[in-house]
Short mmCIF file of C-alpha atoms and ligand atoms in Angstrom, two decimals:
data_model
loop_
_atom_site.label_atom_id
_atom_site.label_comp_id
_atom_site.label_asym_id
_atom_site.label_seq_id
_atom_site.Cartn_x
_atom_site.Cartn_y
_atom_site.Cartn_z
CA MET A 1 -2.91 -19.63 -0.84
CA ARG A 2 -5.92 -17.27 -0.84
CA THR A 3 -5.06 -13.62 -0.26
CA VAL A 4 -8.55 -12.11 -0.54
CA ILE A 5 -11.40 -13.98 1.15
CA HIS A 6 -14.89 -13.04 -0.03
CA LEU A 7 -18.31 -14.18 1.18
CA ASP A 8 -21.52 -14.39 -0.85
CA SER A 9 -24.38 -12.01 -0.07
CA GLU A 10 -26.47 -14.87 1.40
CA GLU A 11 -23.73 -15.34 3.98
CA PHE A 12 -24.31 -11.85 5.39
CA PRO A 13 -25.55 -12.31 9.00
CA LYS A 14 -29.27 -12.45 9.70
CA TYR A 15 -28.77 -11.29 13.31
CA PHE A 16 -26.93 -8.68 15.34
CA TYR A 17 -25.07 -10.38 18.17
CA ASN A 18 -25.96 -8.97 21.58
CA ALA A 19 -23.26 -9.97 24.09
CA LEU A 20 -25.27 -9.00 27.22
CA PRO A 21 -26.40 -12.58 28.03
CA ASP A 22 -22.79 -13.82 27.69
CA LEU A 23 -21.06 -11.37 30.06
CA PRO A 24 -19.30 -12.54 33.25
CA GLU A 25 -21.56 -10.18 35.26
CA LYS A 26 -24.32 -7.68 34.58
CA ILE A 27 -23.46 -4.18 33.41
CA PRO A 28 -24.19 -1.75 36.30
CA PRO A 29 -27.34 0.29 35.47
CA TYR A 30 -27.13 3.62 33.66
CA LEU A 31 -28.03 6.40 36.09
CA ASP A 32 -30.31 9.35 35.44
CA PRO A 33 -28.18 12.54 35.81
CA GLU A 34 -31.12 14.28 37.55
CA THR A 35 -31.94 11.63 40.18
CA ASN A 36 -28.86 9.36 40.31
CA LYS A 37 -31.32 6.42 40.06
CA PRO A 38 -31.42 3.93 37.16
CA VAL A 39 -32.64 5.79 34.10
CA SER A 40 -35.98 4.66 32.66
CA SER A 41 -36.41 3.43 29.09
CA LYS A 42 -39.25 5.95 28.69
CA LYS A 43 -36.84 8.82 29.36
CA LEU A 44 -34.25 7.44 26.96
CA GLU A 45 -36.92 7.12 24.27
CA LEU A 46 -37.30 10.92 24.32
CA LEU A 47 -33.77 11.04 22.98
CA PHE A 48 -33.07 7.83 21.04
CA PRO A 49 -35.15 5.85 18.52
CA LYS A 50 -37.42 3.40 20.43
CA GLU A 51 -35.90 0.27 18.95
CA ILE A 52 -32.39 1.43 19.91
CA VAL A 53 -33.52 1.67 23.54
CA ASN A 54 -35.05 -1.85 23.31
CA GLN A 55 -31.83 -3.23 21.87
CA GLU A 56 -29.72 -1.45 24.52
CA PHE A 57 -31.22 -3.53 27.33
CA SER A 58 -32.31 -6.62 25.39
CA GLU A 59 -31.42 -10.01 26.86
CA GLU A 60 -31.93 -11.69 23.47
CA ARG A 61 -28.58 -13.09 22.31
CA PHE A 62 -29.42 -12.73 18.60
CA ILE A 63 -31.43 -9.70 17.44
CA PRO A 64 -32.98 -10.33 14.01
CA ILE A 65 -31.98 -7.83 11.29
CA PRO A 66 -35.20 -6.78 9.49
CA GLU A 67 -35.12 -8.04 5.86
CA GLU A 68 -35.51 -4.45 4.55
CA LEU A 69 -32.43 -3.35 6.51
CA ARG A 70 -30.48 -6.48 5.55
CA ASP A 71 -31.13 -5.61 1.93
CA ILE A 72 -29.60 -2.15 2.52
CA TYR A 73 -26.49 -3.70 4.11
CA ILE A 74 -26.01 -5.98 1.12
CA ASN A 75 -26.98 -3.74 -1.78
CA LEU A 76 -26.14 -0.23 -0.59
CA LEU A 77 -23.35 -0.80 1.94
CA LYS A 78 -22.02 -3.61 -0.30
CA ARG A 79 -21.49 -6.16 2.43
CA PRO A 80 -20.05 -8.69 3.14
CA ARG A 81 -16.59 -7.11 2.98
CA PRO A 82 -13.33 -8.94 2.16
CA LEU A 83 -10.80 -10.22 4.66
CA VAL A 84 -7.33 -9.79 3.18
CA ARG A 85 -4.04 -11.51 3.95
CA ALA A 86 -1.35 -8.83 4.37
CA ARG A 87 1.29 -10.79 2.49
CA TYR A 88 3.33 -7.77 1.45
CA LEU A 89 3.44 -6.45 5.00
CA GLU A 90 4.38 -9.96 6.22
CA ASN A 91 7.24 -10.09 3.68
CA TYR A 92 8.46 -6.67 4.82
CA LEU A 93 8.51 -7.91 8.42
CA ASN A 94 10.13 -11.24 7.40
CA LEU A 95 7.47 -13.32 9.07
CA ASN A 96 8.09 -16.42 6.90
CA ASN A 97 4.53 -17.69 6.94
CA ARG A 98 4.84 -18.51 10.67
CA ILE A 99 3.01 -15.34 11.63
CA ARG A 100 0.13 -14.47 9.35
CA ILE A 101 -1.63 -11.10 9.33
CA TYR A 102 -5.13 -10.50 7.96
CA TYR A 103 -7.14 -7.28 7.81
CA LYS A 104 -10.88 -6.81 7.59
CA ARG A 105 -11.64 -4.00 5.12
CA GLU A 106 -14.18 -1.62 6.66
CA ASP A 107 -12.57 1.17 4.60
CA LEU A 108 -14.64 -0.10 1.66
CA SER A 109 -17.90 1.35 3.00
CA PRO A 110 -19.52 4.25 1.09
CA THR A 111 -18.00 6.86 3.42
CA GLY A 112 -14.76 5.04 4.18
CA SER A 113 -15.18 3.48 7.63
CA HIS A 114 -17.16 1.01 9.75
CA LYS A 115 -19.46 3.82 10.97
CA PRO A 116 -22.26 3.37 8.37
CA ASN A 117 -22.90 -0.13 9.82
CA THR A 118 -24.65 1.46 12.79
CA ALA A 119 -25.62 4.82 11.23
CA ILE A 120 -27.81 3.08 8.67
CA ALA A 121 -29.47 0.97 11.38
CA GLN A 122 -30.10 3.95 13.67
CA LEU A 123 -31.53 6.03 10.83
CA TYR A 124 -33.67 3.05 9.77
CA TYR A 125 -35.16 2.87 13.28
CA ALA A 126 -35.44 6.70 13.55
CA ASN A 127 -37.41 6.63 10.29
CA LYS A 128 -39.75 4.00 11.81
CA ASP A 129 -40.37 6.56 14.60
CA ASN A 130 -41.20 9.19 11.92
CA ALA A 131 -38.28 11.39 12.96
CA SER A 132 -37.70 14.44 10.78
CA LEU A 133 -34.40 15.50 12.40
CA VAL A 134 -31.40 13.65 13.85
CA THR A 135 -28.50 15.27 15.67
CA THR A 136 -25.07 13.97 16.46
CA GLU A 137 -21.45 14.90 17.14
CA THR A 138 -18.37 13.90 15.18
CA GLY A 139 -14.66 13.93 15.91
CA ALA A 140 -12.72 12.86 12.86
CA GLY A 141 -15.75 13.37 10.64
CA GLN A 142 -16.09 9.66 9.81
CA TRP A 143 -19.14 9.24 12.05
CA GLY A 144 -20.63 12.51 10.81
CA SER A 145 -20.16 11.41 7.18
CA ALA A 146 -21.87 8.09 7.96
CA VAL A 147 -24.85 9.87 9.61
CA ALA A 148 -25.08 12.44 6.80
CA PHE A 149 -25.07 9.65 4.19
CA SER A 150 -27.61 7.50 6.10
CA SER A 151 -29.88 10.52 6.71
CA SER A 152 -29.90 11.26 3.00
CA VAL A 153 -30.92 7.63 2.34
CA PHE A 154 -34.02 8.13 4.54
CA ASN A 155 -34.54 11.79 3.65
CA ILE A 156 -34.17 12.93 7.28
CA LYS A 157 -32.47 16.23 8.19
CA ALA A 158 -29.11 15.87 10.01
CA GLU A 159 -27.47 18.43 12.32
CA ILE A 160 -23.86 17.58 13.10
CA TYR A 161 -21.60 19.11 15.77
CA MET A 162 -17.99 18.65 14.69
CA VAL A 163 -15.19 19.04 17.25
CA LYS A 164 -13.65 22.40 16.34
CA VAL A 165 -10.05 21.20 16.04
CA SER A 166 -11.17 18.53 13.55
CA TYR A 167 -13.44 20.99 11.71
CA GLU A 168 -10.34 23.06 11.05
CA GLN A 169 -7.98 20.11 10.38
CA LYS A 170 -10.42 18.29 8.07
CA PRO A 171 -12.34 20.59 5.72
CA LEU A 172 -12.80 17.71 3.26
CA ARG A 173 -14.88 15.74 5.78
CA ARG A 174 -17.07 18.79 6.35
CA ILE A 175 -17.61 19.13 2.59
CA LEU A 176 -18.52 15.42 2.36
CA MET A 177 -21.15 15.82 5.11
CA GLN A 178 -22.55 18.89 3.40
CA LEU A 179 -22.64 17.00 0.09
CA PHE A 180 -25.01 14.59 1.84
CA ASN A 181 -27.16 17.60 2.86
CA ALA A 182 -26.18 17.76 6.54
CA ALA A 183 -25.85 21.02 8.51
CA VAL A 184 -22.37 20.99 10.10
CA TYR A 185 -21.33 23.24 13.03
CA PRO A 186 -17.91 23.58 14.69
CA SER A 187 -18.23 22.69 18.36
CA PRO A 188 -18.28 24.54 20.73
CA SER A 189 -20.88 26.46 18.71
CA ALA A 190 -23.15 29.40 19.45
CA ASN A 191 -26.20 27.19 18.67
CA THR A 192 -26.59 25.74 22.14
CA LYS A 193 -26.39 26.90 25.76
CA THR A 194 -23.59 24.39 26.37
CA GLY A 195 -21.62 25.60 23.35
CA LYS A 196 -21.98 29.24 24.37
CA ALA A 197 -20.76 28.46 27.89
CA PHE A 198 -17.61 26.76 26.58
CA ILE A 199 -16.92 29.60 24.12
CA LYS A 200 -17.20 32.04 27.04
CA LYS A 201 -14.64 29.96 28.98
CA GLY A 202 -12.25 30.32 26.03
CA GLU A 203 -12.36 26.66 24.94
CA MET A 204 -10.73 26.64 21.48
CA ASN A 205 -10.22 22.98 20.45
CA GLY A 206 -13.44 21.39 21.67
CA SER A 207 -13.77 17.69 22.43
CA LEU A 208 -16.12 14.82 21.70
CA GLY A 209 -17.54 15.23 25.21
CA ILE A 210 -18.55 18.85 24.51
CA ALA A 211 -19.89 18.04 21.03
CA ILE A 212 -22.05 15.23 22.50
CA SER A 213 -23.51 17.72 25.00
CA GLU A 214 -24.38 20.09 22.15
CA ALA A 215 -25.98 17.39 19.99
CA VAL A 216 -28.02 16.05 22.94
CA GLU A 217 -29.20 19.56 23.83
CA ALA A 218 -30.14 20.26 20.19
CA ALA A 219 -32.10 16.97 19.94
CA ILE A 220 -34.03 17.76 23.12
CA THR A 221 -34.85 21.37 22.25
CA LYS A 222 -35.76 20.63 18.62
CA ARG A 223 -37.58 17.34 19.35
CA GLY A 224 -35.30 15.38 17.07
CA LYS A 225 -33.64 12.02 17.67
CA TYR A 226 -30.05 11.79 18.84
CA VAL A 227 -27.82 9.16 17.24
CA LEU A 228 -24.55 8.01 18.79
CA GLY A 229 -21.62 6.46 16.92
CA SER A 230 -20.09 4.34 19.68
CA VAL A 231 -20.23 3.32 23.37
CA LEU A 232 -23.83 1.96 23.47
CA ASN A 233 -24.57 -1.80 23.54
CA ALA A 234 -26.92 -1.36 20.57
CA VAL A 235 -24.17 0.28 18.52
CA LEU A 236 -21.74 -2.53 19.33
CA ALA A 237 -24.43 -5.08 18.38
CA HIS A 238 -24.87 -3.45 14.94
CA GLN A 239 -21.12 -3.57 14.41
CA THR A 240 -20.88 -7.30 15.21
CA ILE A 241 -21.64 -7.96 11.54
CA ILE A 242 -17.88 -7.26 11.12
CA GLY A 243 -16.83 -10.04 13.50
CA GLU A 244 -19.47 -12.52 12.28
CA GLU A 245 -18.28 -12.16 8.69
CA THR A 246 -14.63 -12.46 9.77
CA ILE A 247 -15.28 -15.68 11.69
CA LYS A 248 -16.89 -17.25 8.58
CA GLN A 249 -14.01 -16.06 6.40
CA LEU A 250 -11.42 -17.61 8.74
CA GLN A 251 -13.36 -20.87 8.83
CA ASP A 252 -13.35 -20.90 5.02
CA ILE A 253 -9.54 -20.90 4.98
CA ASP A 254 -9.05 -23.07 8.09
CA GLU A 255 -7.35 -20.39 10.15
CA GLU A 256 -7.56 -20.01 13.95
CA PRO A 257 -6.74 -16.51 15.27
CA THR A 258 -4.26 -15.98 18.08
CA ASP A 259 -4.71 -12.19 18.20
CA VAL A 260 -7.63 -9.99 17.22
CA ILE A 261 -6.76 -6.29 17.22
CA ALA A 262 -8.70 -3.09 16.57
CA CYS A 263 -8.32 0.54 17.54
CA PHE A 264 -10.40 1.85 20.42
CA GLY A 265 -12.19 5.21 20.69
CA GLY A 266 -15.52 4.45 22.38
CA GLY A 267 -15.21 0.82 21.34
CA SER A 268 -17.56 0.27 18.39
CA ASN A 269 -15.23 -1.14 15.74
CA PHE A 270 -13.27 -3.02 18.39
CA GLY A 271 -16.43 -4.48 19.95
CA GLY A 272 -17.92 -5.19 16.54
CA LEU A 273 -14.91 -7.25 15.58
CA ILE A 274 -14.05 -8.98 18.84
CA LEU A 275 -17.43 -9.76 20.43
CA PRO A 276 -18.30 -12.68 18.10
CA PHE A 277 -14.76 -14.04 18.81
CA TYR A 278 -15.42 -13.63 22.52
CA ARG A 279 -18.61 -15.73 22.15
CA GLU A 280 -16.97 -18.43 20.00
CA TYR A 281 -13.71 -18.77 21.96
CA PHE A 282 -14.14 -17.58 25.56
CA VAL A 283 -17.80 -18.48 26.07
CA LYS A 284 -18.31 -21.59 23.89
CA LYS A 285 -14.86 -23.22 23.66
CA LYS A 286 -13.48 -21.84 26.96
CA ARG A 287 -10.36 -20.95 25.02
CA PHE A 288 -8.25 -17.85 25.41
CA ILE A 289 -7.16 -15.67 22.47
CA ASN A 290 -5.67 -12.17 22.63
CA LEU A 291 -8.29 -9.46 22.17
CA ILE A 292 -6.25 -6.26 21.93
CA ALA A 293 -7.68 -2.73 22.11
CA ALA A 294 -5.24 -0.30 20.47
CA GLU A 295 -5.59 3.15 21.95
CA PRO A 296 -3.59 6.39 21.77
CA SER A 297 -1.14 6.95 24.64
CA GLU A 298 -2.35 10.57 24.58
CA VAL A 299 -5.92 9.43 25.49
CA PRO A 300 -5.41 6.18 27.39
CA SER A 301 -8.93 5.58 28.77
CA LEU A 302 -8.59 1.78 29.04
CA SER A 303 -4.94 1.62 30.12
CA LYS A 304 -4.87 4.56 32.55
CA GLY A 305 -8.52 5.41 33.18
CA GLU A 306 -10.47 4.55 36.32
CA TYR A 307 -13.46 2.14 36.33
CA LYS A 308 -16.22 4.32 37.79
CA TYR A 309 -19.49 6.07 37.05
CA ASP A 310 -19.04 9.07 34.77
CA TYR A 311 -21.02 11.13 32.28
CA GLY A 312 -20.81 10.29 28.60
CA ASP A 313 -20.45 14.00 27.78
CA THR A 314 -18.72 17.02 29.27
CA ALA A 315 -21.72 19.11 30.36
CA GLY A 316 -23.27 16.19 32.29
CA LEU A 317 -26.49 15.87 30.23
CA THR A 318 -26.17 12.15 29.44
CA PRO A 319 -26.81 9.28 31.87
CA LEU A 320 -23.94 8.24 34.13
CA LEU A 321 -22.27 5.08 32.87
CA LYS A 322 -19.94 2.72 34.74
CA MET A 323 -16.89 2.66 32.51
CA TYR A 324 -13.16 3.21 32.24
CA THR A 325 -12.81 6.98 32.06
CA LEU A 326 -10.24 9.74 32.22
CA GLY A 327 -12.95 11.99 33.67
CA LYS A 328 -15.56 13.99 31.79
CA ASP A 329 -13.48 17.16 32.12
CA PHE A 330 -10.45 15.61 30.43
CA ILE A 331 -9.82 17.61 27.25
CA PRO A 332 -7.56 15.45 25.11
CA PRO A 333 -4.60 16.90 23.22
CA PRO A 334 -5.39 17.74 19.56
CA ILE A 335 -4.07 14.47 18.10
CA TYR A 336 -5.03 13.76 14.53
CA ALA A 337 -6.95 10.58 15.34
CA GLY A 338 -10.05 12.61 16.29
CA GLY A 339 -12.20 9.48 16.61
CA LEU A 340 -10.01 8.29 19.51
CA ARG A 341 -10.20 11.56 21.48
CA TYR A 342 -12.84 10.36 23.94
CA HIS A 343 -12.60 10.33 27.74
CA GLY A 344 -14.72 7.21 28.31
CA ALA A 345 -15.33 3.73 26.92
CA SER A 346 -18.23 1.39 26.23
CA PRO A 347 -19.63 0.03 29.55
CA LEU A 348 -19.87 -3.47 28.03
CA LEU A 349 -16.23 -3.46 26.94
CA SER A 350 -15.19 -1.80 30.20
CA LEU A 351 -16.62 -4.84 32.00
CA LEU A 352 -14.58 -7.19 29.78
CA ARG A 353 -11.51 -5.06 30.51
CA LYS A 354 -12.20 -5.32 34.25
CA HIS A 355 -12.26 -9.13 33.88
CA ASN A 356 -9.00 -9.02 31.89
CA ILE A 357 -10.70 -10.53 28.84
CA ILE A 358 -9.65 -7.65 26.61
CA LYS A 359 -6.21 -6.03 26.86
CA PRO A 360 -5.33 -2.44 25.99
CA ARG A 361 -2.11 -1.40 24.24
CA ALA A 362 -1.23 2.24 23.80
CA HIS A 363 0.81 3.85 21.01
CA ASP A 364 1.41 7.52 20.46
CA GLU A 365 0.72 9.46 17.30
CA GLN A 366 4.25 9.18 15.89
CA GLU A 367 4.48 5.41 16.43
CA SER A 368 1.07 4.93 14.86
CA ARG A 369 1.88 7.10 11.87
CA ARG A 370 5.13 5.20 11.25
CA ALA A 371 3.23 1.90 11.34
CA ALA A 372 0.60 3.30 8.97
CA GLU A 373 3.32 4.44 6.56
CA ILE A 374 4.74 0.91 6.47
CA PHE A 375 1.25 -0.46 5.84
CA ALA A 376 0.54 2.04 3.03
CA ARG A 377 3.90 1.35 1.38
CA THR A 378 3.50 -2.43 1.52
CA GLU A 379 -0.25 -3.06 1.13
CA GLY A 380 -1.06 0.10 -0.85
CA ILE A 381 -3.99 1.19 1.33
CA VAL A 382 -3.81 4.36 3.41
CA PRO A 383 -5.06 3.78 6.99
CA ALA A 384 -7.19 6.37 8.78
CA PRO A 385 -5.26 7.96 11.68
CA GLU A 386 -7.48 5.95 14.10
CA THR A 387 -6.84 2.68 12.26
CA SER A 388 -3.09 3.33 12.34
CA HIS A 389 -3.15 2.55 16.08
CA ALA A 390 -4.40 -0.98 15.31
CA ILE A 391 -1.66 -1.37 12.68
CA ALA A 392 0.98 -0.26 15.22
CA ALA A 393 -0.28 -2.80 17.78
CA ALA A 394 -0.40 -5.58 15.17
CA ILE A 395 3.14 -4.93 13.93
CA ASP A 396 4.33 -4.85 17.54
CA ARG A 397 2.64 -8.19 18.29
CA ALA A 398 4.07 -9.78 15.12
CA ILE A 399 7.59 -8.70 16.07
CA GLU A 400 7.07 -9.91 19.64
CA LEU A 401 5.91 -13.36 18.43
CA LYS A 402 8.79 -13.55 15.96
CA LYS A 403 11.35 -12.76 18.68
CA LYS A 404 9.89 -15.51 20.87
CA GLY A 405 9.94 -17.95 17.92
CA GLU A 406 6.18 -18.46 18.20
CA GLU A 407 3.57 -18.85 15.46
CA GLY A 408 0.53 -16.60 15.24
CA THR A 409 -2.47 -15.49 13.22
CA ILE A 410 -3.23 -11.81 13.73
CA ILE A 411 -6.50 -10.24 12.63
CA ILE A 412 -6.65 -6.45 12.27
CA GLY A 413 -9.89 -4.49 12.16
CA PHE A 414 -9.13 -2.06 9.36
CA SER A 415 -11.67 0.49 10.50
CA GLY A 416 -11.21 3.13 7.80
CA HIS A 417 -9.10 4.73 5.08
CA GLY A 418 -7.19 7.96 5.49
CA LEU A 419 -7.59 9.40 2.02
CA LEU A 420 -9.35 12.46 3.43
CA ASP A 421 -6.78 12.67 6.24
CA LEU A 422 -3.63 12.89 4.18
CA THR A 423 -2.31 15.88 6.14
CA PHE A 424 -1.85 13.37 9.01
CA TYR A 425 1.00 11.98 6.95
CA GLU A 426 2.63 15.38 6.57
CA GLY A 427 3.73 15.05 10.18
CA LYS A 428 2.04 18.25 11.28
CA TYR A 429 1.84 17.07 14.89
CA GLY A 430 4.87 15.40 16.50
CA ASN A 431 8.12 14.76 14.55
C1 PLP B 501 -11.88 5.13 11.11
C2 PLP B 501 -12.25 5.13 12.57
N1 PLP B 501 -11.79 4.14 13.36
C3 PLP B 501 -12.10 4.10 14.67
C4 PLP B 501 -12.84 5.09 15.27
C5 PLP B 501 -13.08 5.02 16.75
O1 PLP B 501 -14.38 4.81 17.11
P1 PLP B 501 -14.86 3.45 17.76
O2 PLP B 501 -13.97 3.16 18.92
O3 PLP B 501 -16.25 3.68 18.14
O4 PLP B 501 -14.71 2.40 16.69
C6 PLP B 501 -13.35 6.14 14.50
C7 PLP B 501 -14.18 7.18 15.11
O5 PLP B 501 -14.55 8.14 14.55
C8 PLP B 501 -13.03 6.16 13.11
O6 PLP B 501 -13.46 7.15 12.34
#
């Protein structure tokens, strides 16, 4: 029985999978916040690297990964990454080989999460545009660390707006970003008009929505490029290298998944894992498997949100996207899983949710932390607070299958480690 399934470097994908041609219907257009009409690519190119805008609307199913970039994925990001059978967790849950659990180790990236998969691509394309500055926001600090690291690879300046509550909860992440030469500001900050307005209103915690507004404003006023860690089709496409590798790894050991589970903030690690499974099972084989989005019950955008046009940020500077949303003004409670504190969701994944192809499951912070403790004590790896939601959903599903006497093969997207989030395990919030 193989517990750790590796791939060779030549097996690393040559393409990003773009799911747009395989969707049950077209994604409604993104609307310009100034005119309420479909936003033009030209306008988006003022903000994003040109190739990112091309990829966002591309109808090409497979987008070639430039050889230079592929080399970076293999030699710097050290891909492909292992898929691991969670045998010690299975034993703890008494699953008797009838229900098997595997996890895909994105925690092994240089900064500890799946985020460098898209950060490195976006910085690669920003560098092709001769950008000298990129701006972004970060919640937990995982995305910010990935951008800081990728910017240092291309020698581009990075300005990062970190949600204030996370800035205070996670000084180690801030130090990591600064180590990679990034300028890090708590958001709301006094650097931007938007930030100043929220400070004046007495906003203390901040939110991803506000931090996005600040980063977009800074990119526009300083003529930099804005990079986004989730939500966009292009970002999901970069992350599909996770799912493509996992499919190969399962084929190598003759396993067929029944459940594929990942946590859901804006949808990038979830989409990256499940979209290749969607293509192989739903589109090609016309076969149903469970694609489960694990979200926090405190920020239940997919389970309780409304499918409608909304802004991606709080100040209303970004295009309007048709998505499941709790409303741009929703300020989430200060849960530790900062990367899941987002009011909206990827428009592509929102469409799959509308068609009942993906299913949300919500767990609160305490349930997730308990599941993560079990995982750490059995498998020896500490999950990031975000990832702990996927662990909670997977343990729940395993117990459900066991009670029904059914067999199952559960795949978890292990999106990141929590070694810089250890205070999460102190039980500071909840308990
Ligand atoms: C470890 C980890 N997992 C998941 C997420 C959620 O983001 P997404 O839904 O885009 O994967 C984040 C976001 O910061 C994260 O840091």
